[in-house]
Coordinates of C-alpha atoms and ligand atoms in Angstrom, one line a residue:
M1 CA 107.5 104.9 88.0
T2 CA 108.1 101.4 86.4
N3 CA 111.0 99.8 85.4
V4 CA 111.2 98.3 82.2
T5 CA 114.2 96.9 79.9
L6 CA 114.9 98.2 76.7
V7 CA 116.9 95.5 74.8
T8 CA 118.0 98.0 71.7
G9 CA 119.0 94.5 69.3
D10 CA 120.9 95.1 66.4
G11 CA 120.2 95.8 62.7
I12 CA 117.5 98.2 62.6
G13 CA 116.9 97.3 66.2
P14 CA 118.6 100.5 67.8
E15 CA 116.4 102.9 65.4
I16 CA 113.1 101.8 65.8
A17 CA 113.5 101.1 69.6
E18 CA 114.2 104.5 69.8
A19 CA 111.3 105.3 68.1
A20 CA 109.3 103.1 70.4
R21 CA 110.7 104.7 73.6
R22 CA 109.9 108.0 72.4
C23 CA 106.4 107.1 71.6
I24 CA 105.6 105.2 74.9
D25 CA 106.9 108.1 76.8
A26 CA 104.5 110.7 75.4
T27 CA 101.9 108.6 76.5
G28 CA 102.9 109.8 80.3
A29 CA 103.4 105.9 81.1
D30 CA 106.1 107.0 83.4
I31 CA 108.5 104.5 82.6
E32 CA 112.0 104.3 83.7
W33 CA 113.7 102.4 80.9
D34 CA 117.0 100.3 81.7
I35 CA 118.4 100.5 78.2
V36 CA 120.8 97.4 77.3
E37 CA 121.8 95.5 74.4
A38 CA 121.9 92.1 72.8
G39 CA 122.6 90.8 69.2
A40 CA 125.6 91.2 66.9
D41 CA 126.9 94.3 67.4
V42 CA 127.3 93.7 71.3
M43 CA 128.7 90.5 70.3
Q44 CA 131.6 91.8 68.5
R45 CA 132.7 94.0 71.6
E46 CA 132.3 91.7 74.4
G47 CA 132.2 88.0 72.8
T48 CA 128.5 87.4 73.9
P49 CA 125.4 88.4 72.0
L50 CA 123.4 88.2 75.2
P51 CA 125.6 89.6 78.0
Q52 CA 124.9 89.0 81.9
K53 CA 124.0 92.2 82.7
T54 CA 121.4 92.1 80.0
M55 CA 119.4 89.1 81.0
D56 CA 119.8 90.4 84.7
S57 CA 117.9 93.3 83.7
I58 CA 115.3 91.4 82.2
K59 CA 114.8 89.1 85.2
K60 CA 114.7 91.9 87.8
N61 CA 112.2 94.4 85.6
G62 CA 110.0 91.1 84.7
I63 CA 109.3 93.3 81.5
A64 CA 111.3 94.1 78.5
L65 CA 110.4 95.9 75.1
K66 CA 112.7 94.1 72.6
A67 CA 114.2 95.1 69.2
P68 CA 114.9 92.4 66.8
I69 CA 118.1 90.5 66.9
T70 CA 120.1 88.5 64.2
T71 CA 120.3 85.4 65.0
P72 CA 124.4 85.1 65.1
V73 CA 125.8 82.2 63.5
G74 CA 128.2 79.6 65.8
T75 CA 127.6 81.3 69.2
G76 CA 126.5 78.6 70.9
F77 CA 122.9 80.4 71.0
R78 CA 120.5 78.2 68.4
S79 CA 118.8 81.7 68.7
I80 CA 118.9 84.5 71.6
N81 CA 115.1 84.9 71.1
V82 CA 114.8 81.1 71.9
H83 CA 117.1 81.1 74.1
L84 CA 115.4 83.9 76.4
R85 CA 111.9 82.2 76.1
Q86 CA 113.3 78.8 77.4
T87 CA 115.4 80.6 80.1
L88 CA 112.5 82.5 81.2
D89 CA 109.8 79.9 80.6
L90 CA 107.9 82.6 78.5
Y91 CA 105.0 80.3 77.6
A92 CA 102.6 82.2 75.7
C93 CA 102.8 84.0 72.4
L94 CA 100.6 86.5 72.0
R95 CA 100.1 88.4 68.5
P96 CA 97.0 90.4 68.0
C97 CA 96.1 90.6 64.0
K98 CA 94.2 93.8 63.3
S99 CA 93.4 96.1 60.6
Y100 CA 94.1 99.8 60.3
K101 CA 93.0 102.0 58.1
G102 CA 95.1 102.7 55.4
V103 CA 97.7 99.8 55.3
R104 CA 97.1 97.9 52.3
S105 CA 95.4 94.8 52.6
R106 CA 92.7 92.1 50.8
Y107 CA 90.6 92.2 53.9
E108 CA 89.4 95.0 56.2
N109 CA 88.0 94.9 59.7
I110 CA 90.0 91.8 61.1
D111 CA 90.7 92.2 64.8
L112 CA 92.0 88.9 65.8
V113 CA 94.0 87.7 68.9
I114 CA 96.5 84.4 68.5
V115 CA 97.6 83.0 71.4
R116 CA 100.3 80.0 70.5
E117 CA 101.5 77.6 73.5
N118 CA 105.5 78.2 73.0
T119 CA 107.1 75.3 74.8
E120 CA 105.6 72.0 73.9
D121 CA 104.7 70.2 70.5
C122 CA 107.2 69.1 67.9
Y123 CA 108.9 72.5 68.8
A124 CA 110.2 70.7 72.3
G125 CA 113.4 69.9 70.5
I126 CA 113.0 66.4 71.4
E127 CA 114.2 64.8 67.9
F128 CA 116.4 61.8 66.6
E129 CA 118.1 61.4 63.6
K130 CA 118.0 59.0 61.0
G131 CA 120.4 56.1 61.2
K132 CA 121.8 57.2 64.8
D133 CA 121.7 54.0 67.5
E134 CA 119.4 55.7 69.7
T135 CA 117.0 56.2 66.9
E136 CA 117.1 53.0 66.1
D137 CA 116.5 51.7 69.7
L138 CA 113.6 54.1 69.7
I139 CA 111.9 52.2 66.6
N140 CA 112.9 49.0 67.8
W141 CA 111.2 49.7 70.8
I142 CA 108.2 51.1 69.3
N143 CA 108.0 48.3 66.7
S144 CA 108.0 45.5 69.6
R145 CA 104.7 47.3 71.0
R146 CA 102.9 48.4 67.9
E147 CA 101.4 46.4 65.1
K148 CA 101.7 49.6 62.7
Q149 CA 105.5 49.4 62.2
I150 CA 108.0 52.9 61.8
R151 CA 110.5 52.6 58.8
K152 CA 113.9 51.8 59.9
D153 CA 115.2 54.6 57.7
S154 CA 112.8 57.3 59.5
G155 CA 114.1 60.3 61.5
I156 CA 111.7 61.0 64.3
T157 CA 110.3 64.4 66.2
I158 CA 108.1 64.1 69.4
K159 CA 105.3 65.7 69.9
P160 CA 104.6 66.1 73.9
I161 CA 101.6 67.9 74.7
S162 CA 100.9 67.9 78.4
V163 CA 97.9 68.8 81.0
T164 CA 100.2 71.4 82.6
G165 CA 101.2 73.2 79.2
T166 CA 98.0 73.1 77.7
S167 CA 95.6 74.6 80.7
R168 CA 97.9 77.3 81.6
I169 CA 98.1 78.3 77.6
V170 CA 93.8 78.0 77.7
R171 CA 94.0 79.8 81.0
F172 CA 96.3 82.6 79.4
A173 CA 93.8 83.0 76.5
F174 CA 90.6 83.3 78.6
D175 CA 92.1 85.5 80.9
Y176 CA 93.7 88.0 78.2
A177 CA 90.1 87.5 76.8
R178 CA 88.1 88.7 79.8
K179 CA 90.7 91.5 80.9
L180 CA 90.5 92.8 77.3
G181 CA 86.3 92.4 77.0
R182 CA 86.8 90.1 74.3
K183 CA 83.7 87.3 73.5
K184 CA 85.0 84.1 72.5
V185 CA 87.9 81.7 72.6
T186 CA 88.5 79.2 69.6
S187 CA 90.6 76.2 70.6
V188 CA 92.6 74.9 67.6
H189 CA 93.4 71.3 67.3
K190 CA 93.6 68.0 65.0
A191 CA 92.2 66.0 67.5
N192 CA 90.4 63.6 65.2
I193 CA 93.8 62.3 63.9
M194 CA 96.4 62.9 67.1
K195 CA 94.2 61.3 69.5
Y196 CA 96.7 61.4 72.7
S197 CA 98.2 64.7 71.9
D198 CA 95.7 67.1 70.0
G199 CA 92.8 64.8 72.1
L200 CA 94.4 66.0 75.1
W201 CA 94.7 69.7 74.3
L202 CA 91.1 69.6 73.2
D203 CA 89.9 67.7 76.2
V204 CA 92.0 70.2 78.7
S205 CA 90.7 73.0 76.5
R206 CA 87.0 72.0 77.2
Q207 CA 87.7 71.8 80.9
V208 CA 89.3 75.2 81.2
A209 CA 86.5 76.7 79.1
K210 CA 83.7 75.6 82.4
E211 CA 85.7 78.2 84.6
Y212 CA 85.2 81.0 82.5
P213 CA 81.0 80.9 81.8
D214 CA 81.1 84.4 81.0
I215 CA 83.3 83.9 77.5
E216 CA 82.0 82.0 74.8
F217 CA 83.8 79.0 73.6
E218 CA 84.5 76.4 70.7
D219 CA 86.6 74.3 68.9
R220 CA 88.1 74.0 65.4
I221 CA 90.0 71.3 63.2
V222 CA 93.2 73.3 62.1
D223 CA 92.8 72.5 58.2
N224 CA 89.2 73.8 59.1
M225 CA 90.2 76.7 60.5
C226 CA 93.0 78.1 57.7
M227 CA 89.8 78.0 55.4
Q228 CA 87.3 79.6 57.8
L229 CA 89.9 82.3 58.4
I230 CA 90.5 83.2 54.9
Q231 CA 86.8 82.9 54.1
K232 CA 85.2 84.3 57.3
P233 CA 87.7 85.8 59.4
E234 CA 84.9 88.4 61.5
L235 CA 83.7 85.4 62.7
Y236 CA 86.8 84.4 65.3
D237 CA 88.2 86.8 67.9
V238 CA 90.7 84.9 70.4
L239 CA 92.4 81.8 69.0
V240 CA 94.2 79.2 71.5
L241 CA 96.9 77.0 69.6
P242 CA 99.4 74.4 70.1
N243 CA 103.0 75.2 69.2
L244 CA 103.1 74.1 65.5
Y245 CA 99.8 75.1 64.3
G246 CA 100.3 78.5 66.3
D247 CA 103.3 79.3 64.2
I248 CA 101.8 78.8 61.3
I249 CA 98.2 80.2 61.7
S250 CA 100.1 83.5 63.4
D251 CA 101.8 84.4 59.9
L252 CA 98.6 83.6 58.0
C253 CA 96.7 86.3 59.8
A254 CA 99.6 88.9 60.0
G255 CA 98.9 88.4 56.0
L256 CA 95.2 89.2 56.5
V257 CA 96.4 92.7 57.9
G258 CA 99.1 93.6 55.7
G259 CA 102.2 91.8 56.6
L260 CA 105.0 91.9 59.5
G261 CA 105.4 95.6 59.2
V262 CA 102.4 96.3 61.5
A263 CA 102.4 92.9 63.1
P264 CA 103.0 93.4 67.0
G265 CA 104.2 90.3 69.6
A266 CA 104.9 89.2 73.1
N267 CA 106.1 86.1 74.8
I268 CA 104.9 86.0 78.4
G269 CA 105.0 83.7 81.3
E270 CA 105.0 83.7 84.9
K271 CA 109.2 85.0 85.4
G272 CA 108.7 87.7 82.6
A273 CA 107.1 89.4 79.6
I274 CA 108.9 90.6 76.4
F275 CA 107.4 92.7 73.8
E276 CA 108.9 92.6 70.4
A277 CA 107.9 93.0 66.8
T278 CA 107.2 89.9 64.6
H279 CA 109.8 91.2 61.7
G280 CA 113.4 90.6 62.0
S281 CA 116.7 93.0 62.3
A282 CA 116.5 93.6 58.5
P283 CA 120.2 94.2 58.5
K284 CA 120.1 96.0 54.7
Y285 CA 118.6 98.9 55.9
K286 CA 120.7 99.3 59.3
G287 CA 121.4 102.8 60.3
Q288 CA 119.3 104.5 56.9
N289 CA 116.3 106.0 59.7
K290 CA 114.1 104.2 56.7
V291 CA 112.3 101.2 58.2
N292 CA 108.6 101.5 59.7
P293 CA 108.7 101.2 63.6
T294 CA 105.0 100.2 63.7
A295 CA 105.1 96.8 64.9
L296 CA 107.4 97.5 68.0
I297 CA 105.2 100.7 68.7
L298 CA 102.1 98.6 68.6
S299 CA 103.8 96.1 70.7
G300 CA 104.7 98.6 73.4
V301 CA 100.9 99.0 73.1
L302 CA 100.6 95.5 74.3
M303 CA 103.1 96.2 76.9
L304 CA 101.1 99.0 78.2
R305 CA 97.9 96.8 78.6
H306 CA 99.9 94.3 80.3
M307 CA 101.0 96.9 82.8
D308 CA 97.4 97.9 83.1
K309 CA 98.1 101.4 81.7
M310 CA 95.2 100.9 79.6
A311 CA 94.5 104.8 79.1
Q312 CA 98.1 105.4 77.5
A313 CA 97.8 102.1 75.6
E314 CA 94.9 103.3 74.1
R315 CA 96.5 106.9 73.4
L316 CA 99.1 105.4 71.6
E317 CA 97.3 103.0 69.5
N318 CA 94.7 105.7 68.5
A319 CA 97.9 108.1 67.4
V320 CA 99.3 105.1 65.4
A321 CA 96.3 104.3 63.6
A322 CA 95.7 108.1 62.8
V323 CA 98.7 108.4 61.4
I324 CA 98.6 105.2 59.3
A325 CA 95.2 106.7 58.0
E326 CA 96.6 110.0 56.8
G327 CA 99.2 108.1 55.1
K328 CA 101.3 111.1 55.2
D329 CA 103.9 110.9 57.8
V330 CA 104.4 106.9 57.3
T331 CA 107.4 105.0 56.0
Y332 CA 108.3 103.9 52.5
D333 CA 106.7 100.5 52.9
M334 CA 103.2 102.0 53.5
K335 CA 103.4 104.4 50.8
K336 CA 101.5 102.9 47.6
N337 CA 104.4 103.4 45.5
R338 CA 107.3 102.1 47.4
D339 CA 109.8 105.2 45.7
D340 CA 107.2 107.7 47.1
P341 CA 109.5 110.7 47.5
T342 CA 107.2 112.0 50.6
A343 CA 108.1 109.0 52.6
V344 CA 109.3 110.0 55.9
G345 CA 112.1 108.1 57.8
T346 CA 111.8 105.9 61.1
S347 CA 112.5 108.7 63.5
Q348 CA 109.9 111.4 61.4
M349 CA 107.0 108.9 61.9
A350 CA 107.8 108.7 65.3
D351 CA 107.4 112.3 65.5
A352 CA 104.2 112.4 63.7
I353 CA 102.8 109.7 66.1
I354 CA 103.7 111.9 69.3
Q355 CA 102.3 114.8 67.8
K356 CA 99.0 113.7 67.2
M357 CA 99.2 112.3 70.8
N358 CA 99.9 115.7 72.1
R359 CA 97.0 117.4 70.1
Ligands
NAD1 P1 113.3 90.6 58.3 O1 112.2 90.4 59.4 O2 114.6 91.1 59.4 O3 113.7 91.3 57.2 C1 113.0 90.8 55.9 C2 112.7 91.7 54.9 O4 111.1 92.3 55.5 C3 113.4 93.3 55.0 O5 114.4 93.1 54.0 C4 112.6 94.2 54.5 O6 112.6 94.5 53.4 C5 111.4 94.1 55.3 N1 111.1 94.5 56.5 C6 111.3 93.8 57.9 N2 111.2 94.7 58.8 C7 110.7 95.7 58.2 C8 110.1 97.0 58.8 N3 110.3 97.5 60.1 N4 109.9 98.4 57.9 C9 109.9 98.2 56.7 N5 110.5 97.0 56.4 C10 110.6 95.6 56.9 O7 113.9 89.0 57.9 P2 115.1 88.5 58.1 O8 115.9 89.0 57.0 O9 114.7 86.8 57.3 O10 116.0 88.1 59.2 C11 117.2 89.1 59.4 C12 117.6 88.5 60.8 O11 116.6 88.7 61.8 C13 117.9 86.9 61.1 O12 119.0 86.8 61.7 C14 116.8 86.5 62.1 O13 116.9 85.5 62.5 C15 116.3 87.9 62.8 N6 115.1 87.6 63.4 C16 114.7 88.0 64.6 C17 113.3 88.3 65.3 C18 113.3 88.7 66.5 O14 114.5 89.5 66.9 N7 112.3 88.5 67.0 C19 112.4 87.9 64.3 C20 112.6 87.4 63.0 C21 113.9 87.3 62.3

């Protein structure tokens, strides 16, 4: 028996969380769920969108399946998702992008894994606002030391990339590739322009790659990577990227396989791992038993693999793929025509997936 925290979220969260939980239980994975809340609904009752009980449960169990959460305005949290990532130091964002037959897309046979660094780069939150005294001090300090001058009316965002941050994320990508039997890791950068940040990223990537002689390594400049992914995505396998490029390329790759409805994700660190769909809480569909549970169920597949429950993960992924390929018991968004009256609800799609596993 493994203890896992289920964060039910808000908006469509509780419906898809329940669908995913039922599907995961049907694999026989032997999970004891600790069901907790986060988001707008619990905020109304308890005055905080992230109750201590929820945080304690995630910390204690170290593994959580999390439904989407609306980012509440004016609570002291910039975003609960960001808060969770920072508090637990979930430094790796994992986003597999895989084609499933039956999902409308311009491409077929895509099978990519995006590994994005989650803590550094321009997203580290170190910014200097135009016109502030500290910004002026910084500009003066730089201008007195460099020939190249920064204009006085500039705003500045700092882009830190460290050896520590880079080596652990590149190692994560290689370890993931090894565990899942993947063949190649591509490190993405702009080292030709940003020599001391992306240049460091590339140097460290090359060093770490030497520890994994069984896995092919290559690097790509990010602009070229974008073009290659559109022209020949089949050439790529696992991509590892700094935070900003990772954010952009993971959405590009979700687009290659048919959008956010089928895009699972995870944020993983030494202290814990949170598995979640890439889409948000879609509040307008709340309580209607209408939306697609696939992305959260596939996040459950990632979670089972993370827990080394490989057979159960395989079983669940195959059942999801079979239901989507049949195209009968799927939600409105997966039908050719969105008004198709044969579309089923969230829980009925979960039932169909469970039935496939029981066959
Ligand atoms: P969203 O992903 O919630 O919804 C955008 C649209 O996509 C929806 O209106 C719907 O048409 C469609 N959609 C989304 N999920 C779907 C599903 N499972 N099945 C069918 N259709 C689906 O994006 P948004 O409206 O920009 O964000 C709503 C809230 O969610 C915001 O507060 C945002 O901050 C938050 N959010 C949370 C997470 C997270 O918890 N990880 C991620 C993204 C956004």
